[in-house]
Amino acid sequence: MDAFSSKDMAMKAQKKILSSMATKSSVQMFIDDTTSEILDELYRISKEYSGNKSEAQKVIKNLIKIAVKIGVLFRNNRFNAEELGVAQEFKKKLHQGAMTAISFYEVDFTFDKAVMAELLTSCRDLLLKLVNTHLTPKSHSRINHVFNHYSDTELLTKLYDPNGTFRPNLTKICKGLNKLVEEGTI
């Protein structure tokens, strides 16, 4: 018996179209201004840290593709009750990560690279668990790429250096995170 479903086909088409449109101008339709500003700062940090513009673009593009695909899955009610529980765990862990990032920024010399890296790794693992049966191995590798990049302890150490070159970027990121936390977005 043929297991064709027009709803499944439409969702696959949405994911494909949206992931191929992950450019700055098209993303603004799906991502608010504050999040866009945070992504811009993450791009600048990645570009400066890696010394590679195309690698920095790839990391941000992968982040956007994953966010859009998860949004499509969520809007199409593709997650079962157990997966929605994992999504709630992920949201709590993301919130904890944002609060920790802000705290480390606001109180100089409290930064702990192991704590921050562990929070990011936990977020990655929860996200992989959430999308395990919904996204392709290529999407899983995108998730790993993004989280492995930003949980690099050397990058985190440079980012949180109070006298470092990334301090202005971190200031903008934390202002944005504060706003998203206050709005209840994360």
Short mmCIF file of N, CA and C in Angstrom, two decimals:
data_model
loop_
_atom_site.label_atom_id
_atom_site.label_comp_id
_atom_site.label_asym_id
_atom_site.label_seq_id
_atom_site.Cartn_x
_atom_site.Cartn_y
_atom_site.Cartn_z
N MET A 1 0.84 -1.18 0.00
CA MET A 1 0.00 0.00 0.00
C MET A 1 0.89 1.25 0.00
N ASP A 2 0.52 2.22 -0.78
CA ASP A 2 1.27 3.46 -0.90
C ASP A 2 0.95 4.35 0.30
N ALA A 3 1.98 4.84 0.99
CA ALA A 3 1.81 5.64 2.20
C ALA A 3 1.93 7.13 1.90
N PHE A 4 1.38 7.57 0.79
CA PHE A 4 1.46 8.97 0.41
C PHE A 4 0.53 9.81 1.27
N SER A 5 1.01 10.95 1.71
CA SER A 5 0.20 11.89 2.47
C SER A 5 0.51 13.30 1.97
N SER A 6 -0.52 13.98 1.50
CA SER A 6 -0.31 15.33 0.99
C SER A 6 0.15 16.27 2.10
N LYS A 7 -0.32 16.04 3.34
CA LYS A 7 0.10 16.87 4.46
C LYS A 7 1.60 16.69 4.72
N ASP A 8 2.07 15.44 4.69
CA ASP A 8 3.50 15.17 4.87
C ASP A 8 4.31 15.80 3.75
N MET A 9 3.81 15.68 2.54
CA MET A 9 4.50 16.23 1.38
C MET A 9 4.58 17.75 1.48
N ALA A 10 3.50 18.39 1.91
CA ALA A 10 3.49 19.85 2.07
C ALA A 10 4.48 20.29 3.13
N MET A 11 4.54 19.54 4.24
CA MET A 11 5.48 19.90 5.30
C MET A 11 6.92 19.73 4.82
N LYS A 12 7.21 18.67 4.09
CA LYS A 12 8.56 18.47 3.55
C LYS A 12 8.94 19.61 2.60
N ALA A 13 7.97 20.02 1.80
CA ALA A 13 8.21 21.12 0.87
C ALA A 13 8.48 22.42 1.63
N GLN A 14 7.71 22.66 2.70
CA GLN A 14 7.92 23.85 3.51
C GLN A 14 9.32 23.86 4.10
N LYS A 15 9.72 22.73 4.68
CA LYS A 15 11.05 22.64 5.29
C LYS A 15 12.13 22.88 4.25
N LYS A 16 11.96 22.28 3.08
CA LYS A 16 12.96 22.40 2.01
C LYS A 16 13.05 23.85 1.52
N ILE A 17 11.90 24.44 1.26
CA ILE A 17 11.87 25.81 0.76
C ILE A 17 12.45 26.77 1.79
N LEU A 18 12.02 26.62 3.04
CA LEU A 18 12.48 27.53 4.08
C LEU A 18 13.97 27.36 4.35
N SER A 19 14.47 26.13 4.30
CA SER A 19 15.90 25.95 4.57
C SER A 19 16.75 26.50 3.43
N SER A 20 16.20 26.49 2.23
CA SER A 20 16.97 27.04 1.11
C SER A 20 16.89 28.56 1.06
N MET A 21 15.96 29.14 1.81
CA MET A 21 15.79 30.59 1.84
C MET A 21 16.51 31.23 3.03
N ALA A 22 17.37 30.51 3.70
CA ALA A 22 17.99 31.02 4.93
C ALA A 22 19.01 32.12 4.64
N THR A 23 18.51 33.21 4.09
CA THR A 23 19.34 34.38 3.86
C THR A 23 18.86 35.49 4.79
N LYS A 24 19.67 36.49 4.96
CA LYS A 24 19.34 37.56 5.91
C LYS A 24 17.98 38.22 5.61
N SER A 25 17.71 38.51 4.37
CA SER A 25 16.46 39.21 4.05
C SER A 25 15.23 38.32 4.26
N SER A 26 15.32 37.05 3.90
CA SER A 26 14.16 36.17 4.07
C SER A 26 13.97 35.76 5.52
N VAL A 27 15.04 35.72 6.28
CA VAL A 27 14.95 35.30 7.68
C VAL A 27 14.18 36.32 8.50
N GLN A 28 14.24 37.59 8.11
CA GLN A 28 13.55 38.62 8.86
C GLN A 28 12.04 38.41 8.88
N MET A 29 11.51 37.59 7.98
CA MET A 29 10.10 37.25 8.01
C MET A 29 9.79 36.31 9.17
N PHE A 30 10.79 35.55 9.63
CA PHE A 30 10.57 34.51 10.63
C PHE A 30 11.21 34.82 11.98
N ILE A 31 12.16 35.74 12.02
CA ILE A 31 12.92 36.00 13.24
C ILE A 31 12.78 37.48 13.58
N ASP A 32 12.49 37.75 14.86
CA ASP A 32 12.30 39.14 15.29
C ASP A 32 13.62 39.91 15.27
N ASP A 33 13.51 41.23 15.41
CA ASP A 33 14.68 42.11 15.32
C ASP A 33 15.73 41.80 16.38
N THR A 34 15.28 41.54 17.61
CA THR A 34 16.23 41.27 18.69
C THR A 34 17.03 40.01 18.41
N THR A 35 16.36 38.95 17.99
CA THR A 35 17.05 37.70 17.67
C THR A 35 17.99 37.91 16.50
N SER A 36 17.56 38.69 15.52
CA SER A 36 18.39 38.99 14.36
C SER A 36 19.67 39.72 14.79
N GLU A 37 19.55 40.65 15.71
CA GLU A 37 20.72 41.38 16.21
C GLU A 37 21.69 40.43 16.94
N ILE A 38 21.14 39.50 17.71
CA ILE A 38 21.97 38.52 18.41
C ILE A 38 22.70 37.65 17.39
N LEU A 39 21.98 37.22 16.37
CA LEU A 39 22.60 36.40 15.32
C LEU A 39 23.71 37.16 14.61
N ASP A 40 23.49 38.45 14.37
CA ASP A 40 24.53 39.28 13.73
C ASP A 40 25.79 39.32 14.58
N GLU A 41 25.62 39.46 15.89
CA GLU A 41 26.78 39.50 16.79
C GLU A 41 27.46 38.14 16.85
N LEU A 42 26.69 37.07 16.86
CA LEU A 42 27.28 35.73 16.85
C LEU A 42 28.08 35.51 15.57
N TYR A 43 27.56 36.03 14.47
CA TYR A 43 28.30 35.95 13.19
C TYR A 43 29.63 36.69 13.29
N ARG A 44 29.59 37.92 13.80
CA ARG A 44 30.81 38.73 13.91
C ARG A 44 31.85 38.03 14.79
N ILE A 45 31.38 37.45 15.89
CA ILE A 45 32.29 36.73 16.79
C ILE A 45 32.89 35.53 16.07
N SER A 46 32.06 34.76 15.40
CA SER A 46 32.54 33.57 14.68
C SER A 46 33.54 33.95 13.59
N LYS A 47 33.22 35.00 12.87
CA LYS A 47 34.10 35.45 11.78
C LYS A 47 35.46 35.88 12.33
N GLU A 48 35.43 36.67 13.38
CA GLU A 48 36.68 37.15 13.98
C GLU A 48 37.47 36.00 14.61
N TYR A 49 36.77 35.13 15.32
CA TYR A 49 37.44 34.03 16.02
C TYR A 49 38.06 33.02 15.04
N SER A 50 37.27 32.63 14.02
CA SER A 50 37.76 31.62 13.09
C SER A 50 38.65 32.22 12.01
N GLY A 51 38.50 33.51 11.76
CA GLY A 51 39.24 34.15 10.68
C GLY A 51 38.75 33.70 9.32
N ASN A 52 37.53 33.16 9.30
CA ASN A 52 37.00 32.57 8.08
C ASN A 52 35.54 33.01 7.90
N LYS A 53 35.33 33.93 6.98
CA LYS A 53 34.00 34.48 6.73
C LYS A 53 33.00 33.40 6.31
N SER A 54 33.41 32.50 5.42
CA SER A 54 32.47 31.48 4.94
C SER A 54 32.09 30.49 6.04
N GLU A 55 33.03 30.18 6.93
CA GLU A 55 32.71 29.29 8.07
C GLU A 55 31.72 29.97 9.00
N ALA A 56 31.93 31.25 9.27
CA ALA A 56 31.01 32.00 10.13
C ALA A 56 29.61 32.05 9.52
N GLN A 57 29.55 32.28 8.22
CA GLN A 57 28.26 32.30 7.53
C GLN A 57 27.58 30.94 7.61
N LYS A 58 28.36 29.88 7.45
CA LYS A 58 27.82 28.52 7.49
C LYS A 58 27.23 28.20 8.86
N VAL A 59 27.91 28.60 9.92
CA VAL A 59 27.42 28.34 11.27
C VAL A 59 26.07 29.03 11.48
N ILE A 60 26.00 30.30 11.12
CA ILE A 60 24.74 31.06 11.31
C ILE A 60 23.64 30.51 10.39
N LYS A 61 23.99 30.18 9.16
CA LYS A 61 23.00 29.63 8.24
C LYS A 61 22.46 28.30 8.78
N ASN A 62 23.33 27.46 9.32
CA ASN A 62 22.89 26.20 9.92
C ASN A 62 21.97 26.45 11.11
N LEU A 63 22.32 27.43 11.93
CA LEU A 63 21.49 27.76 13.09
C LEU A 63 20.09 28.18 12.63
N ILE A 64 20.04 29.03 11.63
CA ILE A 64 18.76 29.51 11.11
C ILE A 64 17.95 28.38 10.50
N LYS A 65 18.60 27.53 9.71
CA LYS A 65 17.89 26.41 9.08
C LYS A 65 17.26 25.51 10.12
N ILE A 66 18.01 25.21 11.17
CA ILE A 66 17.49 24.34 12.23
C ILE A 66 16.30 25.00 12.92
N ALA A 67 16.43 26.27 13.26
CA ALA A 67 15.34 26.98 13.93
C ALA A 67 14.08 27.00 13.07
N VAL A 68 14.23 27.26 11.79
CA VAL A 68 13.08 27.31 10.89
C VAL A 68 12.44 25.93 10.76
N LYS A 69 13.25 24.89 10.61
CA LYS A 69 12.71 23.54 10.47
C LYS A 69 11.96 23.11 11.72
N ILE A 70 12.51 23.42 12.88
CA ILE A 70 11.81 23.06 14.12
C ILE A 70 10.51 23.84 14.23
N GLY A 71 10.53 25.10 13.81
CA GLY A 71 9.31 25.90 13.79
C GLY A 71 8.24 25.29 12.89
N VAL A 72 8.64 24.80 11.73
CA VAL A 72 7.70 24.16 10.81
C VAL A 72 7.13 22.89 11.45
N LEU A 73 7.98 22.10 12.06
CA LEU A 73 7.51 20.88 12.73
C LEU A 73 6.52 21.22 13.85
N PHE A 74 6.85 22.23 14.62
CA PHE A 74 5.99 22.63 15.73
C PHE A 74 4.65 23.14 15.23
N ARG A 75 4.66 24.01 14.22
CA ARG A 75 3.42 24.56 13.67
C ARG A 75 2.54 23.49 13.04
N ASN A 76 3.17 22.42 12.58
CA ASN A 76 2.40 21.34 11.96
C ASN A 76 2.09 20.21 12.95
N ASN A 77 2.25 20.49 14.23
CA ASN A 77 1.93 19.54 15.30
C ASN A 77 2.56 18.17 15.10
N ARG A 78 3.84 18.14 14.76
CA ARG A 78 4.53 16.88 14.47
C ARG A 78 5.15 16.23 15.71
N PHE A 79 5.18 16.93 16.82
CA PHE A 79 5.79 16.38 18.03
C PHE A 79 4.74 15.69 18.89
N ASN A 80 5.06 14.47 19.35
CA ASN A 80 4.15 13.76 20.23
C ASN A 80 4.32 14.29 21.66
N ALA A 81 3.55 13.74 22.60
CA ALA A 81 3.57 14.24 23.99
C ALA A 81 4.96 14.13 24.61
N GLU A 82 5.63 13.02 24.38
CA GLU A 82 6.99 12.83 24.93
C GLU A 82 7.95 13.86 24.35
N GLU A 83 7.85 14.09 23.04
CA GLU A 83 8.73 15.07 22.39
C GLU A 83 8.42 16.49 22.86
N LEU A 84 7.15 16.78 23.12
CA LEU A 84 6.80 18.10 23.64
C LEU A 84 7.40 18.31 25.04
N GLY A 85 7.49 17.20 25.79
CA GLY A 85 8.18 17.26 27.09
C GLY A 85 9.65 17.58 26.91
N VAL A 86 10.28 16.97 25.90
CA VAL A 86 11.69 17.26 25.60
C VAL A 86 11.83 18.71 25.16
N ALA A 87 10.86 19.20 24.39
CA ALA A 87 10.88 20.60 23.95
C ALA A 87 10.82 21.54 25.15
N GLN A 88 10.00 21.20 26.14
CA GLN A 88 9.92 22.02 27.36
C GLN A 88 11.24 21.99 28.13
N GLU A 89 11.85 20.80 28.21
CA GLU A 89 13.17 20.68 28.85
C GLU A 89 14.19 21.56 28.13
N PHE A 90 14.15 21.51 26.79
CA PHE A 90 15.07 22.32 25.99
C PHE A 90 14.86 23.81 26.27
N LYS A 91 13.60 24.23 26.31
CA LYS A 91 13.30 25.64 26.56
C LYS A 91 13.82 26.06 27.94
N LYS A 92 13.63 25.21 28.95
CA LYS A 92 14.14 25.52 30.29
C LYS A 92 15.66 25.61 30.29
N LYS A 93 16.31 24.68 29.61
CA LYS A 93 17.77 24.66 29.56
C LYS A 93 18.28 25.88 28.79
N LEU A 94 17.59 26.27 27.72
CA LEU A 94 17.96 27.46 26.95
C LEU A 94 17.81 28.71 27.81
N HIS A 95 16.73 28.77 28.57
CA HIS A 95 16.50 29.88 29.49
C HIS A 95 17.61 29.94 30.53
N GLN A 96 17.95 28.78 31.10
CA GLN A 96 19.04 28.70 32.07
C GLN A 96 20.36 29.17 31.45
N GLY A 97 20.60 28.75 30.21
CA GLY A 97 21.81 29.16 29.50
C GLY A 97 21.85 30.66 29.28
N ALA A 98 20.71 31.24 28.91
CA ALA A 98 20.65 32.70 28.70
C ALA A 98 20.90 33.44 30.01
N MET A 99 20.28 32.98 31.08
CA MET A 99 20.46 33.64 32.38
C MET A 99 21.91 33.51 32.86
N THR A 100 22.51 32.36 32.62
CA THR A 100 23.90 32.14 33.01
C THR A 100 24.83 33.02 32.18
N ALA A 101 24.57 33.09 30.88
CA ALA A 101 25.39 33.94 29.99
C ALA A 101 25.33 35.40 30.45
N ILE A 102 24.14 35.86 30.79
CA ILE A 102 23.96 37.25 31.25
C ILE A 102 24.68 37.46 32.58
N SER A 103 24.53 36.52 33.50
CA SER A 103 25.18 36.62 34.80
C SER A 103 26.70 36.67 34.68
N PHE A 104 27.26 35.79 33.85
CA PHE A 104 28.71 35.78 33.64
C PHE A 104 29.18 37.11 33.04
N TYR A 105 28.35 37.71 32.20
CA TYR A 105 28.70 38.99 31.59
C TYR A 105 28.65 40.12 32.63
N GLU A 106 27.58 40.13 33.43
CA GLU A 106 27.37 41.24 34.36
C GLU A 106 28.34 41.25 35.53
N VAL A 107 28.80 40.08 35.95
CA VAL A 107 29.70 39.99 37.10
C VAL A 107 31.07 39.52 36.60
N ASP A 108 31.99 40.46 36.43
CA ASP A 108 33.32 40.15 35.91
C ASP A 108 34.01 39.06 36.73
N PHE A 109 34.74 38.23 36.06
CA PHE A 109 35.57 37.17 36.64
C PHE A 109 34.76 36.04 37.29
N THR A 110 33.47 35.93 36.95
CA THR A 110 32.67 34.79 37.42
C THR A 110 32.55 33.73 36.33
N PHE A 111 32.97 34.08 35.14
CA PHE A 111 32.83 33.16 34.00
C PHE A 111 33.51 31.82 34.27
N ASP A 112 32.77 30.75 33.97
CA ASP A 112 33.29 29.39 34.10
C ASP A 112 33.04 28.69 32.77
N LYS A 113 34.11 28.49 32.00
CA LYS A 113 33.96 27.92 30.66
C LYS A 113 33.35 26.53 30.69
N ALA A 114 33.63 25.74 31.73
CA ALA A 114 33.07 24.39 31.81
C ALA A 114 31.56 24.43 32.00
N VAL A 115 31.08 25.36 32.83
CA VAL A 115 29.63 25.50 33.06
C VAL A 115 28.93 25.90 31.76
N MET A 116 29.48 26.91 31.07
CA MET A 116 28.85 27.40 29.84
C MET A 116 28.88 26.32 28.75
N ALA A 117 30.00 25.65 28.61
CA ALA A 117 30.11 24.59 27.60
C ALA A 117 29.13 23.46 27.90
N GLU A 118 28.98 23.11 29.18
CA GLU A 118 28.05 22.04 29.56
C GLU A 118 26.60 22.43 29.27
N LEU A 119 26.23 23.68 29.54
CA LEU A 119 24.88 24.14 29.22
C LEU A 119 24.61 24.04 27.71
N LEU A 120 25.56 24.46 26.92
CA LEU A 120 25.39 24.39 25.46
C LEU A 120 25.33 22.94 24.99
N THR A 121 26.15 22.09 25.56
CA THR A 121 26.14 20.66 25.19
C THR A 121 24.81 20.03 25.57
N SER A 122 24.29 20.38 26.74
CA SER A 122 22.98 19.85 27.17
C SER A 122 21.87 20.31 26.23
N CYS A 123 21.93 21.58 25.82
CA CYS A 123 20.94 22.10 24.86
C CYS A 123 21.03 21.31 23.55
N ARG A 124 22.25 21.09 23.07
CA ARG A 124 22.45 20.33 21.84
C ARG A 124 21.85 18.94 21.95
N ASP A 125 22.13 18.25 23.05
CA ASP A 125 21.65 16.89 23.23
C ASP A 125 20.12 16.82 23.29
N LEU A 126 19.51 17.79 23.98
CA LEU A 126 18.04 17.84 24.04
C LEU A 126 17.45 18.12 22.67
N LEU A 127 18.07 19.01 21.93
CA LEU A 127 17.57 19.33 20.59
C LEU A 127 17.68 18.13 19.66
N LEU A 128 18.79 17.42 19.73
CA LEU A 128 18.96 16.20 18.92
C LEU A 128 17.92 15.15 19.28
N LYS A 129 17.63 15.04 20.56
CA LYS A 129 16.61 14.08 21.02
C LYS A 129 15.23 14.50 20.49
N LEU A 130 14.96 15.79 20.51
CA LEU A 130 13.67 16.31 20.04
C LEU A 130 13.43 16.01 18.57
N VAL A 131 14.44 16.21 17.74
CA VAL A 131 14.25 16.09 16.29
C VAL A 131 14.72 14.74 15.74
N ASN A 132 15.09 13.84 16.61
CA ASN A 132 15.69 12.57 16.21
C ASN A 132 14.97 11.88 15.05
N THR A 133 13.66 11.75 15.15
CA THR A 133 12.92 11.03 14.11
C THR A 133 12.33 11.95 13.05
N HIS A 134 12.50 13.25 13.21
CA HIS A 134 11.84 14.20 12.30
C HIS A 134 12.76 14.79 11.24
N LEU A 135 14.04 14.92 11.57
CA LEU A 135 14.97 15.55 10.64
C LEU A 135 16.03 14.56 10.18
N THR A 136 16.65 14.89 9.07
CA THR A 136 17.63 14.00 8.44
C THR A 136 18.97 14.05 9.19
N PRO A 137 19.83 13.08 8.94
CA PRO A 137 21.17 13.12 9.53
C PRO A 137 21.92 14.41 9.17
N LYS A 138 21.65 14.96 8.00
CA LYS A 138 22.29 16.22 7.61
C LYS A 138 21.87 17.35 8.56
N SER A 139 20.61 17.37 8.93
CA SER A 139 20.14 18.38 9.90
C SER A 139 20.75 18.13 11.27
N HIS A 140 20.89 16.85 11.64
CA HIS A 140 21.53 16.52 12.92
C HIS A 140 22.96 17.03 12.93
N SER A 141 23.65 16.88 11.79
CA SER A 141 25.04 17.37 11.73
C SER A 141 25.08 18.89 11.80
N ARG A 142 24.05 19.56 11.30
CA ARG A 142 23.97 21.02 11.41
C ARG A 142 23.86 21.43 12.88
N ILE A 143 23.02 20.72 13.62
CA ILE A 143 22.86 21.00 15.05
C ILE A 143 24.21 20.83 15.75
N ASN A 144 24.87 19.71 15.48
CA ASN A 144 26.19 19.46 16.09
C ASN A 144 27.18 20.56 15.71
N HIS A 145 27.17 20.95 14.45
CA HIS A 145 28.10 21.98 13.97
C HIS A 145 27.92 23.28 14.75
N VAL A 146 26.68 23.73 14.89
CA VAL A 146 26.40 25.00 15.58
C VAL A 146 26.79 24.92 17.05
N PHE A 147 26.31 23.89 17.73
CA PHE A 147 26.57 23.82 19.17
C PHE A 147 28.03 23.52 19.47
N ASN A 148 28.67 22.70 18.67
CA ASN A 148 30.09 22.42 18.90
C ASN A 148 30.92 23.67 18.68
N HIS A 149 30.51 24.47 17.70
CA HIS A 149 31.23 25.72 17.43
C HIS A 149 31.16 26.67 18.63
N TYR A 150 29.94 26.91 19.13
CA TYR A 150 29.77 27.89 20.19
C TYR A 150 30.10 27.37 21.58
N SER A 151 30.25 26.06 21.75
CA SER A 151 30.65 25.53 23.06
C SER A 151 32.16 25.33 23.15
N ASP A 152 32.89 25.74 22.12
CA ASP A 152 34.35 25.70 22.13
C ASP A 152 34.85 26.56 23.31
N THR A 153 35.52 25.91 24.27
CA THR A 153 35.92 26.63 25.48
C THR A 153 36.91 27.76 25.20
N GLU A 154 37.72 27.63 24.18
CA GLU A 154 38.64 28.72 23.83
C GLU A 154 37.87 29.94 23.33
N LEU A 155 36.87 29.69 22.49
CA LEU A 155 36.02 30.79 22.01
C LEU A 155 35.29 31.43 23.19
N LEU A 156 34.71 30.61 24.06
CA LEU A 156 33.98 31.15 25.21
C LEU A 156 34.89 31.98 26.12
N THR A 157 36.10 31.51 26.32
CA THR A 157 37.05 32.24 27.17
C THR A 157 37.37 33.60 26.57
N LYS A 158 37.59 33.65 25.26
CA LYS A 158 37.87 34.93 24.60
C LYS A 158 36.63 35.85 24.65
N LEU A 159 35.46 35.24 24.48
CA LEU A 159 34.22 36.00 24.49
C LEU A 159 33.99 36.68 25.84
N TYR A 160 34.29 35.99 26.91
CA TYR A 160 34.03 36.51 28.25
C TYR A 160 35.22 37.23 28.89
N ASP A 161 36.28 37.45 28.15
CA ASP A 161 37.41 38.21 28.68
C ASP A 161 36.96 39.66 28.85
N PRO A 162 36.94 40.18 30.10
CA PRO A 162 36.45 41.55 30.32
C PRO A 162 37.21 42.62 29.54
N ASN A 163 38.44 42.32 29.19
CA ASN A 163 39.25 43.30 28.44
C ASN A 163 39.46 42.86 26.99
N GLY A 164 38.72 41.84 26.56
CA GLY A 164 38.92 41.28 25.24
C GLY A 164 38.23 42.04 24.13
N THR A 165 38.57 41.67 22.92
CA THR A 165 38.02 42.35 21.74
C THR A 165 36.54 42.03 21.51
N PHE A 166 36.04 40.94 22.12
CA PHE A 166 34.64 40.55 21.91
C PHE A 166 33.68 41.20 22.91
N ARG A 167 34.20 42.00 23.81
CA ARG A 167 33.35 42.59 24.86
C ARG A 167 32.18 43.39 24.29
N PRO A 168 32.37 44.23 23.26
CA PRO A 168 31.23 44.95 22.70
C PRO A 168 30.18 44.00 22.09
N ASN A 169 30.64 42.91 21.47
CA ASN A 169 29.72 41.93 20.91
C ASN A 169 28.92 41.25 22.02
N LEU A 170 29.62 40.88 23.09
CA LEU A 170 28.96 40.22 24.23
C LEU A 170 27.95 41.15 24.88
N THR A 171 28.29 42.43 24.96
CA THR A 171 27.37 43.42 25.52
C THR A 171 26.06 43.42 24.73
N LYS A 172 26.15 43.47 23.41
CA LYS A 172 24.96 43.49 22.56
C LYS A 172 24.18 42.18 22.68
N ILE A 173 24.89 41.05 22.72
CA ILE A 173 24.22 39.74 22.86
C ILE A 173 23.46 39.68 24.18
N CYS A 174 24.09 40.10 25.25
CA CYS A 174 23.45 40.01 26.56
C CYS A 174 22.27 40.99 26.69
N LYS A 175 22.38 42.16 26.07
CA LYS A 175 21.23 43.08 26.04
C LYS A 175 20.06 42.43 25.31
N GLY A 176 20.36 41.78 24.19
CA GLY A 176 19.32 41.09 23.44
C GLY A 176 18.73 39.93 24.22
N LEU A 177 19.59 39.14 24.86
CA LEU A 177 19.11 38.01 25.67
C LEU A 177 18.23 38.51 26.82
N ASN A 178 18.65 39.60 27.46
CA ASN A 178 17.85 40.19 28.53
C ASN A 178 16.46 40.55 28.03
N LYS A 179 16.41 41.15 26.87
CA LYS A 179 15.11 41.56 26.29
C LYS A 179 14.25 40.33 25.99
N LEU A 180 14.86 39.28 25.42
CA LEU A 180 14.10 38.06 25.11
C LEU A 180 13.61 37.36 26.37
N VAL A 181 14.42 37.40 27.42
CA VAL A 181 14.00 36.80 28.70
C VAL A 181 12.84 37.61 29.29
N GLU A 182 12.95 38.94 29.29
CA GLU A 182 11.89 39.80 29.82
C GLU A 182 10.58 39.60 29.06
N GLU A 183 10.68 39.39 27.74
CA GLU A 183 9.47 39.19 26.92
C GLU A 183 8.91 37.78 27.04
N GLY A 184 9.68 36.89 27.69
CA GLY A 184 9.24 35.51 27.83
C GLY A 184 9.48 34.67 26.60
N THR A 185 10.28 35.17 25.67
CA THR A 185 10.59 34.43 24.44
C THR A 185 11.49 33.24 24.74
N ILE A 186 12.44 33.45 25.65
CA ILE A 186 13.30 32.34 26.11
C ILE A 186 13.34 32.30 27.62
#
